[in-house]
Amino acid sequence: EDKGTEAALVWCNRAALGKDDGIPMQSSIAGGSVYTGWPGVDAAGTMLRVSLADGSFDPKVDQLGRDRWAVFGTPAARGNTVYFGRHIRGVTAYEYGKGSLWETFRWTEPDAYTPTVGSPALSKDHAVFTTMKGELLAVPLVASGRGPPAAFRFQVPGGVPIGSSPALSQGHVFFGADDGCLYVLGPDGRQPAVEAAPAAVVVA
């Protein structure tokens, strides 16, 4: 709590999942809750919602299972729904009290997985995220089912990984890829992406 000249500890929780599931590494605040990803170990990780007021967790019936391995990006939340990605399978939209709304993967189709290490961004109608397969995806927030749902897809030239998170501003999407380029996608874009490595910059 901000006391003006100092900060006061309101609450602290430690090892909420036990010693074998690692530590919380990605947190975001939305409304009166903190959404925290636990990357975990040995395929055991999860996403938890914590009350900002007192540090209490949701009842077990509303918590996600321990198979959400591994969340590396900051979750995005709107209302009662959290959107988060994992480094192998992809992004999940989970509504507390109802369960998973959609996922961008299907267990039986590993070639369709959308691995992501960045953080999803939310527009008015879409969840936008990048993948380690070199794609940017925009999935409608109202999508449903275990994926991959219908989505807008943009592939960077060469399919290089995209480790950055997208940023949204005035109808445009901005993201950097591992080819060293900054990409800007607009609603009526016409310029084709040029498949060429950027020139080296030498700083003396």
Tab-separated table of C-alpha atoms in Angstrom:
chain	number	residue	atom	x	y	z
A	1	GLU	CA	0.000	0.000	0.000
A	2	ASP	CA	1.299	3.451	-0.928
A	3	LYS	CA	1.701	5.435	2.309
A	4	GLY	CA	3.147	8.473	0.601
A	5	THR	CA	6.660	8.390	2.023
A	6	GLU	CA	6.863	4.608	2.295
A	7	ALA	CA	5.243	1.377	1.172
A	8	ALA	CA	3.393	-0.892	3.588
A	9	LEU	CA	3.084	-4.648	3.062
A	10	VAL	CA	-0.599	-5.577	2.801
A	11	TRP	CA	-0.271	-9.331	2.293
A	12	CYS	CA	2.173	-11.967	1.088
A	13	ASN	CA	1.664	-15.540	-0.091
A	14	ARG	CA	4.520	-17.968	-0.567
A	15	ALA	CA	4.662	-21.308	-2.413
A	16	ALA	CA	0.947	-21.371	-3.111
A	17	LEU	CA	1.332	-24.448	-5.309
A	18	GLY	CA	3.996	-26.213	-3.328
A	19	LYS	CA	7.730	-26.419	-3.890
A	20	ASP	CA	7.592	-28.460	-7.099
A	21	ASP	CA	5.667	-26.013	-9.273
A	22	GLY	CA	8.191	-23.198	-9.293
A	23	ILE	CA	7.490	-19.568	-8.559
A	24	PRO	CA	5.112	-16.957	-9.998
A	25	MET	CA	6.933	-15.038	-12.710
A	26	GLN	CA	4.274	-13.126	-14.662
A	27	SER	CA	1.569	-11.045	-13.023
A	28	SER	CA	-0.949	-8.469	-14.185
A	29	ILE	CA	-3.676	-6.566	-12.372
A	30	ALA	CA	-7.205	-6.236	-13.731
A	31	GLY	CA	-10.089	-5.009	-11.632
A	32	GLY	CA	-9.695	-6.301	-8.105
A	33	SER	CA	-7.570	-9.317	-9.026
A	34	VAL	CA	-3.970	-10.270	-9.716
A	35	TYR	CA	-3.516	-12.841	-12.487
A	36	THR	CA	-0.308	-14.810	-12.083
A	37	GLY	CA	1.320	-17.396	-14.314
A	38	TRP	CA	3.339	-20.211	-12.791
A	39	PRO	CA	5.654	-21.717	-15.439
A	40	GLY	CA	6.177	-24.803	-13.305
A	41	VAL	CA	8.397	-27.811	-13.920
A	42	ASP	CA	7.956	-31.262	-15.464
A	43	ALA	CA	4.790	-30.224	-17.356
A	44	ALA	CA	3.130	-28.913	-14.176
A	45	GLY	CA	2.236	-25.232	-14.158
A	46	THR	CA	-0.870	-23.083	-14.005
A	47	MET	CA	-2.555	-19.693	-13.972
A	48	LEU	CA	-3.977	-18.371	-10.721
A	49	ARG	CA	-6.249	-15.475	-9.820
A	50	VAL	CA	-5.565	-13.795	-6.501
A	51	SER	CA	-7.617	-11.153	-4.701
A	52	LEU	CA	-5.770	-7.840	-4.693
A	53	ALA	CA	-7.443	-6.879	-1.430
A	54	ASP	CA	-6.373	-9.767	0.794
A	55	GLY	CA	-4.316	-12.269	-1.247
A	56	SER	CA	-6.945	-14.987	-1.164
A	57	PHE	CA	-7.232	-17.504	-3.993
A	58	ASP	CA	-10.335	-18.661	-5.848
A	59	PRO	CA	-12.073	-21.791	-4.577
A	60	LYS	CA	-10.539	-24.899	-6.092
A	61	VAL	CA	-13.560	-25.411	-8.327
A	62	ASP	CA	-12.712	-22.159	-10.135
A	63	GLN	CA	-8.966	-22.760	-10.449
A	64	LEU	CA	-7.200	-24.019	-13.543
A	65	GLY	CA	-5.541	-27.412	-13.504
A	66	ARG	CA	-1.811	-27.974	-13.197
A	67	ASP	CA	-1.335	-28.847	-16.878
A	68	ARG	CA	-0.880	-25.195	-17.992
A	69	TRP	CA	2.839	-25.543	-18.616
A	70	ALA	CA	4.571	-23.150	-19.161
A	71	VAL	CA	3.309	-19.557	-19.030
A	72	PHE	CA	6.143	-17.160	-19.879
A	73	GLY	CA	4.198	-14.045	-20.900
A	74	THR	CA	2.087	-11.666	-18.829
A	75	PRO	CA	-1.607	-12.617	-18.893
A	76	ALA	CA	-4.254	-10.236	-20.220
A	77	ALA	CA	-7.636	-10.053	-18.513
A	78	ARG	CA	-10.988	-8.493	-19.259
A	79	GLY	CA	-14.001	-8.917	-17.061
A	80	ASN	CA	-13.966	-12.437	-15.681
A	81	THR	CA	-11.795	-13.885	-18.465
A	82	VAL	CA	-8.022	-14.265	-18.616
A	83	TYR	CA	-5.995	-14.790	-21.815
A	84	PHE	CA	-2.570	-16.396	-21.541
A	85	GLY	CA	-0.064	-18.220	-23.716
A	86	ARG	CA	2.246	-21.158	-23.187
A	87	HIS	CA	5.598	-21.923	-24.701
A	88	ILE	CA	4.459	-25.082	-26.489
A	89	ARG	CA	0.749	-25.263	-27.162
A	90	GLY	CA	-0.459	-21.695	-27.448
A	91	VAL	CA	-3.078	-19.321	-26.055
A	92	THR	CA	-6.084	-20.120	-23.872
A	93	ALA	CA	-9.089	-17.964	-22.991
A	94	TYR	CA	-10.386	-19.037	-19.590
A	95	GLU	CA	-13.477	-17.602	-17.929
A	96	TYR	CA	-13.562	-18.092	-14.180
A	97	GLY	CA	-16.717	-19.898	-13.166
A	98	LYS	CA	-17.201	-21.413	-16.655
A	99	GLY	CA	-13.873	-22.874	-17.783
A	100	SER	CA	-11.923	-22.667	-21.038
A	101	LEU	CA	-13.706	-20.708	-23.761
A	102	TRP	CA	-11.189	-21.439	-26.529
A	103	GLU	CA	-7.669	-22.654	-27.082
A	104	THR	CA	-5.442	-22.194	-30.115
A	105	PHE	CA	-4.356	-25.813	-30.234
A	106	ARG	CA	-5.734	-29.317	-30.366
A	107	TRP	CA	-4.031	-32.032	-28.347
A	108	THR	CA	-3.979	-34.442	-31.288
A	109	GLU	CA	-2.519	-31.941	-33.766
A	110	PRO	CA	0.953	-30.887	-32.567
A	111	ASP	CA	1.720	-29.363	-35.975
A	112	ALA	CA	-1.044	-26.843	-35.311
A	113	TYR	CA	0.355	-25.726	-31.966
A	114	THR	CA	0.981	-21.985	-31.616
A	115	PRO	CA	3.892	-21.732	-29.142
A	116	THR	CA	4.266	-18.285	-27.622
A	117	VAL	CA	6.581	-16.660	-25.090
A	118	GLY	CA	5.159	-13.158	-25.485
A	119	SER	CA	2.106	-11.603	-23.879
A	120	PRO	CA	-1.269	-11.372	-25.596
A	121	ALA	CA	-2.815	-7.946	-26.184
A	122	LEU	CA	-6.547	-7.292	-26.254
A	123	SER	CA	-8.324	-5.060	-28.736
A	124	LYS	CA	-12.056	-4.379	-28.657
A	125	ASP	CA	-12.881	-7.683	-30.322
A	126	HIS	CA	-9.680	-9.764	-30.560
A	127	ALA	CA	-6.869	-11.357	-28.608
A	128	VAL	CA	-3.659	-10.640	-30.538
A	129	PHE	CA	-0.450	-12.583	-29.966
A	130	THR	CA	2.769	-13.680	-31.637
A	131	THR	CA	4.265	-17.158	-31.932
A	132	MET	CA	7.659	-18.806	-32.055
A	133	LYS	CA	6.634	-20.101	-35.492
A	134	GLY	CA	6.816	-16.568	-36.862
A	135	GLU	CA	3.126	-15.757	-36.887
A	136	LEU	CA	0.913	-13.024	-35.531
A	137	LEU	CA	-2.628	-14.204	-34.776
A	138	ALA	CA	-5.793	-12.274	-33.964
A	139	VAL	CA	-8.474	-14.535	-32.462
A	140	PRO	CA	-12.017	-13.208	-31.898
A	141	LEU	CA	-12.777	-12.897	-28.194
A	142	VAL	CA	-16.097	-14.636	-28.847
A	143	ALA	CA	-14.439	-17.728	-30.351
A	144	SER	CA	-15.253	-21.058	-28.749
A	145	GLY	CA	-13.977	-24.608	-28.673
A	146	ARG	CA	-10.636	-26.313	-28.562
A	147	GLY	CA	-8.807	-24.797	-31.538
A	148	PRO	CA	-7.415	-23.781	-33.629
A	149	PRO	CA	-10.284	-21.263	-33.920
A	150	ALA	CA	-10.783	-19.076	-36.955
A	151	ALA	CA	-8.207	-16.316	-36.788
A	152	PHE	CA	-6.402	-13.694	-38.808
A	153	ARG	CA	-2.830	-14.869	-39.424
A	154	PHE	CA	0.216	-12.991	-40.640
A	155	GLN	CA	3.455	-14.879	-41.312
A	156	VAL	CA	6.731	-12.958	-41.241
A	157	PRO	CA	9.101	-13.694	-44.149
A	158	GLY	CA	11.140	-16.815	-43.476
A	159	GLY	CA	9.007	-17.777	-40.492
A	160	VAL	CA	11.570	-16.522	-37.984
A	161	PRO	CA	10.513	-16.722	-34.327
A	162	ILE	CA	8.744	-13.791	-32.716
A	163	GLY	CA	9.670	-13.451	-29.069
A	164	SER	CA	8.187	-9.995	-28.573
A	165	SER	CA	4.664	-9.069	-27.534
A	166	PRO	CA	2.401	-7.098	-29.861
A	167	ALA	CA	1.345	-3.534	-29.104
A	168	LEU	CA	-1.943	-2.078	-30.336
A	169	SER	CA	-2.593	1.568	-31.154
A	170	GLN	CA	-5.217	3.303	-33.308
A	171	GLY	CA	-6.144	0.210	-35.286
A	172	HIS	CA	-2.554	-0.867	-35.920
A	173	VAL	CA	-0.497	-3.754	-34.555
A	174	PHE	CA	3.231	-3.289	-33.828
A	175	PHE	CA	5.671	-6.108	-33.091
A	176	GLY	CA	9.310	-6.967	-33.551
A	177	ALA	CA	10.570	-10.299	-34.888
A	178	ASP	CA	13.841	-12.156	-34.465
A	179	ASP	CA	14.910	-11.013	-37.950
A	180	GLY	CA	15.581	-7.586	-36.425
A	181	CYS	CA	12.627	-5.916	-38.140
A	182	LEU	CA	9.734	-3.942	-36.704
A	183	TYR	CA	6.416	-4.831	-38.330
A	184	VAL	CA	3.387	-2.554	-38.458
A	185	LEU	CA	0.080	-4.052	-39.621
A	186	GLY	CA	-2.801	-1.739	-40.504
A	187	PRO	CA	-6.417	-2.462	-41.401
A	188	ASP	CA	-5.881	-1.721	-45.112
A	189	GLY	CA	-2.239	-2.671	-45.523
A	190	ARG	CA	-1.034	-3.148	-49.081
A	191	GLN	CA	2.750	-3.130	-48.821
A	192	PRO	CA	4.234	-6.640	-49.092
A	193	ALA	CA	6.772	-7.723	-46.505
A	194	VAL	CA	10.303	-7.703	-47.908
A	195	GLU	CA	12.300	-10.831	-47.216
A	196	ALA	CA	15.716	-9.364	-46.544
A	197	ALA	CA	17.958	-9.257	-43.505
A	198	PRO	CA	18.416	-5.756	-42.070
A	199	ALA	CA	21.773	-4.106	-42.564
A	200	ALA	CA	24.227	-4.494	-39.688
A	201	VAL	CA	24.653	-1.463	-37.460
A	202	VAL	CA	28.132	-0.858	-36.091
A	203	VAL	CA	28.527	1.431	-33.116
A	204	ALA	CA	32.059	2.769	-32.729
